[in-house]
């Protein structure tokens, strides 16, 4: 049996992830090829990994990004030899307007992979075009997915959402993974009880990252422990203004904003940190569950973190993570400091975290789960 895993997109984090998945799959001897399709990529093959340049219809790229999806699904056979594979795991494309013919022809070999609550993500910015697009998404999704062979969601919540309105379509939860061996070991710097170093990384700090909750908590903080917060990502203007205000008014808080960084700069920031921050505002996408790639990096590298959602892979009473409420409330900085103190009392924790990542989060583990679902789970539920 041969399986193709297909993604549209060209951002660097996705390119890195696809390479890591392909490498892990090849090392495990699993029958999966990976395709990444985007207009900014060149046609390159790397073993079982294929980067394919997308040919966008003339003038379409000048329109709203959602317009691009009109042709994406219908054009997929031009980029991937679908007939050469028994099953296609396709990362779900929102608003597949022209997908009817594609799903009618290939649906029985398609397993869609879902990473978000598609309609709710579109609604996260309440503009008129987004409201219309969200309504179309909610209307089209079940009509197309009812023709598919199965559903994979990265959380139970997302899987249930994708299966809504479908009958007899099997589903499976397979969370995001990480290439453990590619992650440097940056165990949390020793917390001396006088200064707490935090790092918060995101390509861009969208509203659902919840940075405003952390900034609100820092505004209210009156403790004696000084706080340094390093923000690795692009900021909105209103957040920049609030950060300037906090830095001017709070002598015990220093917020550093180097922008989006990767490689050695990112590793240096992680190595200096006592704790990392993960998403704090997923309620804004009406989500309670997630499995962010960043948290998998933190675990593999041995860096404890705080987050505000349910992660299927993180034990409920974890030794290395602190789960906060998923709402508008400011982050309690005193509670974060107390958590950092508990982490400092466990010198063996980084090694424990890396072992946990290797056994539960590595891409070899996740790919085996995917292949098992495709080869046996679909048959068992058929």
Coordinates of C-alpha atoms in Angstrom, one line a residue:
X1 CA 0.0 0.0 0.0
X2 CA 1.2 3.5 -0.9
X3 CA 0.1 6.7 0.8
X4 CA 0.6 10.3 -0.2
X5 CA 0.5 13.1 2.4
X6 CA -0.4 16.4 0.7
X7 CA -0.1 20.0 1.9
X8 CA -0.7 23.4 0.3
X9 CA 1.4 26.2 1.8
X10 CA 4.9 27.5 1.8
X11 CA 5.7 29.2 5.1
X12 CA 9.1 28.1 6.5
X13 CA 7.7 26.4 9.6
X14 CA 5.6 24.1 7.3
X15 CA 8.5 23.4 5.0
X16 CA 10.6 22.4 8.1
X17 CA 7.8 20.2 9.4
X18 CA 7.2 18.4 6.1
X19 CA 10.9 17.7 5.8
X20 CA 11.0 16.3 9.4
X21 CA 8.0 14.1 8.8
X22 CA 9.4 12.8 5.6
X23 CA 12.8 12.0 7.2
X24 CA 11.1 10.2 10.1
X25 CA 8.9 8.3 7.8
X26 CA 11.8 7.1 5.6
X27 CA 13.8 6.1 8.7
X28 CA 10.9 4.0 9.9
X29 CA 10.5 2.4 6.5
X30 CA 6.9 3.5 6.2
X31 CA 5.2 3.7 2.7
X32 CA 4.4 7.4 2.7
X33 CA 5.5 10.2 0.3
X34 CA 5.0 13.9 1.2
X35 CA 4.0 16.7 -1.2
X36 CA 4.1 20.4 -0.4
X37 CA 2.5 22.7 -3.0
X38 CA 3.0 26.4 -3.1
X39 CA 3.5 29.2 -5.7
X40 CA 6.7 30.3 -4.0
X41 CA 8.4 26.9 -4.1
X42 CA 10.6 25.4 -6.8
X43 CA 10.1 21.8 -8.1
X44 CA 12.5 19.8 -6.0
X45 CA 12.4 16.2 -4.7
X46 CA 14.3 15.0 -1.6
X47 CA 13.9 11.3 -1.3
X48 CA 10.2 10.7 -0.3
X49 CA 9.5 14.5 -0.1
X50 CA 8.4 16.5 -3.1
X51 CA 8.2 20.3 -3.2
X52 CA 5.9 21.4 -6.1
X53 CA 5.5 24.9 -7.6
X54 CA 1.8 25.8 -7.7
X55 CA 0.6 27.5 -10.9
X56 CA -1.9 30.2 -9.8
X57 CA -4.4 31.4 -12.5
X58 CA -3.5 34.8 -13.8
X59 CA -4.7 37.6 -11.6
X60 CA -6.1 35.3 -8.9
X61 CA -3.2 36.0 -6.5
X62 CA -4.3 39.7 -6.5
X63 CA -7.7 38.9 -5.1
X64 CA -8.6 38.0 -1.5
X65 CA -6.7 34.9 -0.3
X66 CA -9.9 32.9 -0.1
X67 CA -10.4 33.3 -3.8
X68 CA -7.3 31.2 -4.3
X69 CA -9.0 28.2 -2.8
X70 CA -11.6 28.2 -5.6
X71 CA -9.2 26.3 -7.9
X72 CA -6.8 24.6 -5.4
X73 CA -8.6 21.3 -4.9
X74 CA -9.6 20.9 -8.5
X75 CA -6.0 21.4 -9.7
X76 CA -4.5 18.9 -7.3
X77 CA -4.2 16.1 -9.9
X78 CA -1.8 18.4 -11.9
X79 CA 0.7 18.3 -9.0
X80 CA 0.3 14.9 -7.4
X81 CA 0.1 11.5 -9.3
X82 CA -3.0 10.5 -7.3
X83 CA -3.6 7.3 -9.3
X84 CA -0.2 6.0 -8.1
X85 CA -1.4 5.9 -4.5
X86 CA -3.9 3.8 -2.6
X87 CA -4.8 6.7 -0.2
X88 CA -4.2 10.4 0.0
X89 CA -4.0 12.2 3.3
X90 CA -4.8 15.7 2.4
X91 CA -4.5 18.6 4.7
X92 CA -7.9 20.2 4.6
X93 CA -8.2 23.3 2.4
X94 CA -10.8 25.8 3.7
X95 CA -13.5 26.9 1.3
X96 CA -13.0 24.3 -1.5
X97 CA -15.5 26.0 -3.8
X98 CA -14.6 24.0 -6.9
X99 CA -14.1 20.7 -5.0
X100 CA -17.2 18.8 -6.0
X101 CA -15.7 17.1 -9.1
X102 CA -12.5 16.3 -7.2
X103 CA -14.2 14.7 -4.2
X104 CA -16.6 12.9 -6.5
X105 CA -13.7 11.3 -8.4
X106 CA -11.1 10.7 -5.7
X107 CA -13.1 10.9 -2.5
X108 CA -12.9 7.2 -1.6
X109 CA -9.1 7.4 -1.4
X110 CA -9.0 10.8 0.4
X111 CA -8.5 11.1 4.2
X112 CA -8.7 14.8 5.1
X113 CA -6.4 16.1 7.9
X114 CA -7.7 19.0 10.0
X115 CA -5.7 21.4 12.1
X116 CA -8.3 23.9 13.1
X117 CA -12.0 24.6 13.5
X118 CA -12.2 26.0 9.9
X119 CA -15.4 28.0 10.1
X120 CA -14.5 29.4 13.5
X121 CA -11.1 30.5 12.4
X122 CA -12.6 32.4 9.5
X123 CA -15.0 34.1 11.9
X124 CA -12.2 35.2 14.3
X125 CA -12.1 38.6 12.5
X126 CA -15.7 39.8 12.1
X127 CA -15.6 41.4 8.7
X128 CA -18.4 41.0 6.2
X129 CA -16.4 39.0 3.7
X130 CA -15.3 36.6 6.5
X131 CA -18.9 36.2 7.7
X132 CA -19.9 35.2 4.2
X133 CA -16.9 33.0 3.8
X134 CA -17.6 31.2 7.1
X135 CA -21.2 30.5 6.1
X136 CA -20.0 29.0 2.8
X137 CA -17.4 26.9 4.6
X138 CA -20.0 25.5 7.0
X139 CA -22.3 24.8 4.0
X140 CA -19.7 23.2 1.7
X141 CA -17.6 21.2 4.2
X142 CA -20.0 18.4 5.0
X143 CA -21.2 18.1 1.4
X144 CA -17.7 17.4 0.2
X145 CA -16.4 15.4 3.2
X146 CA -19.2 13.0 3.1
X147 CA -17.6 11.5 0.0
X148 CA -14.2 10.9 1.7
X149 CA -12.7 7.7 3.2
X150 CA -11.9 9.2 6.6
X151 CA -11.1 12.2 8.8
X152 CA -7.9 12.9 10.9
X153 CA -8.0 15.7 13.4
X154 CA -5.1 16.9 15.5
X155 CA -7.4 17.0 18.5
X156 CA -10.6 15.3 19.5
X157 CA -12.4 18.7 19.4
X158 CA -11.3 19.3 15.8
X159 CA -12.1 15.7 14.7
X160 CA -15.6 16.0 16.1
X161 CA -16.1 19.4 14.4
X162 CA -14.9 18.0 11.0
X163 CA -17.2 15.0 11.3
X164 CA -20.3 17.1 12.1
X165 CA -23.0 16.4 9.6
X166 CA -21.3 13.2 8.3
X167 CA -22.6 9.7 8.6
X168 CA -20.3 6.6 8.6
X169 CA -17.1 8.5 7.9
X170 CA -14.5 7.1 10.4
X171 CA -12.3 9.6 12.3
X172 CA -9.0 9.5 14.2
X173 CA -7.1 11.8 16.5
X174 CA -3.4 12.1 15.6
X175 CA -1.7 15.1 17.2
X176 CA 1.3 17.1 15.9
X177 CA 4.7 15.7 16.4
X178 CA 8.3 16.9 16.5
X179 CA 11.7 15.6 15.2
X180 CA 13.2 15.1 18.6
X181 CA 16.8 14.7 17.4
X182 CA 16.7 18.0 15.6
X183 CA 15.8 20.0 18.7
X184 CA 18.8 21.2 20.8
X185 CA 18.7 20.5 24.5
X186 CA 18.0 23.9 26.2
X187 CA 17.0 22.9 29.7
X188 CA 15.5 25.7 31.7
X189 CA 18.0 28.2 33.0
X190 CA 18.4 28.0 36.8
X191 CA 15.8 30.3 38.5
X192 CA 17.4 32.1 41.4
X193 CA 14.2 33.5 42.9
X194 CA 15.2 37.1 42.0
X195 CA 14.7 37.3 38.2
X196 CA 12.3 35.2 36.1
X197 CA 13.2 34.9 32.3
X198 CA 10.2 34.1 30.1
X199 CA 10.2 33.5 26.3
X200 CA 7.1 33.6 24.1
X201 CA 7.6 32.5 20.5
X202 CA 5.1 32.8 17.5
X203 CA 5.6 33.7 13.9
X204 CA 3.0 36.5 14.5
X205 CA 1.1 37.2 17.7
X206 CA -2.4 36.8 16.5
X207 CA -5.2 37.4 19.0
X208 CA -5.6 33.7 19.8
X209 CA -2.0 33.7 21.1
X210 CA -3.3 35.6 24.0
X211 CA -0.3 37.9 24.4
X212 CA -2.7 40.6 25.7
X213 CA -3.5 38.4 28.7
X214 CA 0.1 38.1 29.6
X215 CA 0.7 41.9 29.2
X216 CA -2.3 42.6 31.4
X217 CA -0.9 40.3 34.1
X218 CA 2.4 42.1 33.9
X219 CA 0.7 45.5 34.2
X220 CA -1.0 44.3 37.4
X221 CA 2.1 42.6 38.8
X222 CA 3.6 44.2 42.0
X223 CA 6.0 41.6 43.2
X224 CA 9.7 41.8 44.1
X225 CA 10.9 39.3 41.5
X226 CA 11.9 41.1 38.3
X227 CA 10.5 39.7 35.1
X228 CA 12.2 39.7 31.6
X229 CA 9.9 38.7 28.8
X230 CA 11.4 38.0 25.3
X231 CA 8.9 38.0 22.5
X232 CA 10.0 36.1 19.4
X233 CA 7.6 37.1 16.7
X234 CA 5.8 39.9 14.8
X235 CA 3.6 42.2 16.9
X236 CA 0.5 44.2 16.2
X237 CA 0.7 48.0 16.7
X238 CA -1.6 48.0 19.7
X239 CA 0.6 45.5 21.4
X240 CA 3.7 47.5 20.6
X241 CA 2.1 50.6 22.3
X242 CA 1.2 48.6 25.4
X243 CA 4.7 47.1 25.7
X244 CA 6.2 50.6 25.5
X245 CA 3.8 51.7 28.3
X246 CA 4.7 48.7 30.5
X247 CA 8.5 49.2 30.0
X248 CA 8.1 52.9 30.9
X249 CA 5.9 52.4 33.9
X250 CA 7.1 49.1 35.5
X251 CA 10.6 49.1 37.0
X252 CA 10.4 45.3 37.7
X253 CA 9.4 44.3 34.2
X254 CA 11.5 44.4 31.0
X255 CA 9.9 43.3 27.7
X256 CA 12.4 42.6 24.8
X257 CA 11.1 42.4 21.2
X258 CA 13.7 41.1 18.8
X259 CA 11.0 40.1 16.2
X260 CA 10.7 36.8 14.5
X261 CA 13.9 34.9 14.8
X262 CA 15.1 31.3 14.0
X263 CA 18.2 29.2 14.3
X264 CA 20.9 30.2 16.8
X265 CA 19.1 33.4 17.9
X266 CA 16.0 31.4 18.8
X267 CA 18.0 28.7 20.6
X268 CA 19.9 31.4 22.5
X269 CA 16.6 32.9 23.8
X270 CA 15.3 29.5 24.8
X271 CA 18.5 28.6 26.6
X272 CA 18.3 31.8 28.7
X273 CA 14.6 31.2 29.7
X274 CA 13.3 29.7 32.9
X275 CA 9.9 29.1 31.3
X276 CA 8.3 29.3 27.9
X277 CA 4.8 30.5 27.0
X278 CA 2.4 28.8 24.7
X279 CA -1.0 29.9 23.4
X280 CA -3.2 31.7 25.9
X281 CA -6.2 32.8 23.9
X282 CA -7.6 29.9 21.9
X283 CA -11.1 30.8 23.2
X284 CA -11.1 33.5 20.6
X285 CA -11.3 30.7 18.0
X286 CA -13.9 28.9 20.1
X287 CA -11.3 26.2 20.8
X288 CA -10.6 24.4 24.0
X289 CA -8.0 21.9 22.6
X290 CA -4.7 22.2 20.6
X291 CA -1.4 20.5 20.1
X292 CA 0.9 23.3 19.1
X293 CA 4.3 22.5 17.5
X294 CA 6.0 25.0 19.8
X295 CA 5.1 23.0 22.9
X296 CA 6.5 19.9 21.4
X297 CA 9.8 21.8 20.8
X298 CA 9.7 22.9 24.4
X299 CA 9.2 19.4 25.7
X300 CA 11.9 17.9 23.4
X301 CA 14.3 20.6 24.5
X302 CA 13.6 20.3 28.2
X303 CA 12.0 23.7 28.7
X304 CA 8.9 23.8 31.0
X305 CA 6.0 26.0 29.8
X306 CA 2.6 27.5 30.6
X307 CA -0.4 27.2 28.3
X308 CA -4.2 27.7 28.3
X309 CA -5.9 24.8 26.6
X310 CA -6.3 21.0 26.7
X311 CA -3.4 19.2 24.9
X312 CA -4.2 15.5 24.3
X313 CA -0.5 14.6 24.6
X314 CA 0.3 16.5 27.8
X315 CA -0.7 14.7 31.0
X316 CA -3.4 16.4 33.0
X317 CA -1.1 16.7 36.1
X318 CA 2.1 17.2 34.2
X319 CA 5.5 17.7 36.0
X320 CA 6.7 20.1 33.3
X321 CA 3.7 22.3 32.2
X322 CA 1.2 24.6 33.9
X323 CA -2.3 24.8 32.4
X324 CA -4.2 28.0 32.9
X325 CA -7.8 29.0 32.2
X326 CA -8.8 29.6 28.6
X327 CA -10.5 33.0 29.0
X328 CA -10.0 36.8 29.1
X329 CA -8.5 36.9 32.6
X330 CA -5.1 38.5 33.1
X331 CA -2.3 35.9 33.7
X332 CA -1.4 35.7 37.4
X333 CA 2.3 36.4 37.4
X334 CA 2.7 35.4 41.0
X335 CA 1.4 31.9 40.2
X336 CA 3.8 31.7 37.2
X337 CA 6.7 32.6 39.6
X338 CA 5.6 29.9 42.0
X339 CA 5.5 27.3 39.1
X340 CA 9.1 28.3 38.1
X341 CA 10.2 27.7 41.6
X342 CA 8.8 24.2 41.6
X343 CA 10.5 23.5 38.3
X344 CA 13.9 24.6 39.7
X345 CA 13.6 21.9 42.3
X346 CA 13.6 19.2 39.7
X347 CA 17.1 19.0 38.1
X348 CA 16.2 15.7 36.4
X349 CA 13.3 17.3 34.6
X350 CA 14.9 18.1 31.2
X351 CA 16.0 14.5 30.7
X352 CA 12.5 13.3 31.7
X353 CA 10.9 15.7 29.2
X354 CA 13.2 14.6 26.3
X355 CA 12.5 10.9 27.0
X356 CA 8.7 11.7 27.0
X357 CA 9.0 13.5 23.7
X358 CA 10.9 10.6 22.1
X359 CA 8.4 8.0 23.3
X360 CA 5.2 10.0 22.6
X361 CA 5.8 13.0 20.3
X362 CA 8.4 12.0 17.7
X363 CA 7.2 12.1 14.1
X364 CA 8.0 8.4 13.8
X365 CA 5.4 7.7 16.5
X366 CA 2.8 10.0 14.8
X367 CA 3.5 8.6 11.3
X368 CA 3.0 5.0 12.5
X369 CA -0.3 6.1 14.0
X370 CA -1.4 7.6 10.6
X371 CA -0.4 4.6 8.6
X372 CA -2.1 2.3 11.1
X373 CA -5.4 4.3 10.8
X374 CA -5.2 4.2 7.0
X375 CA -4.3 0.6 6.7
X376 CA -6.4 -0.9 9.5
X377 CA -8.7 1.7 11.1
X378 CA -10.6 2.5 7.9
X379 CA -11.2 -1.2 7.2
X380 CA -12.3 -1.9 10.8
X381 CA -14.9 0.9 10.7
X382 CA -16.0 0.3 7.1

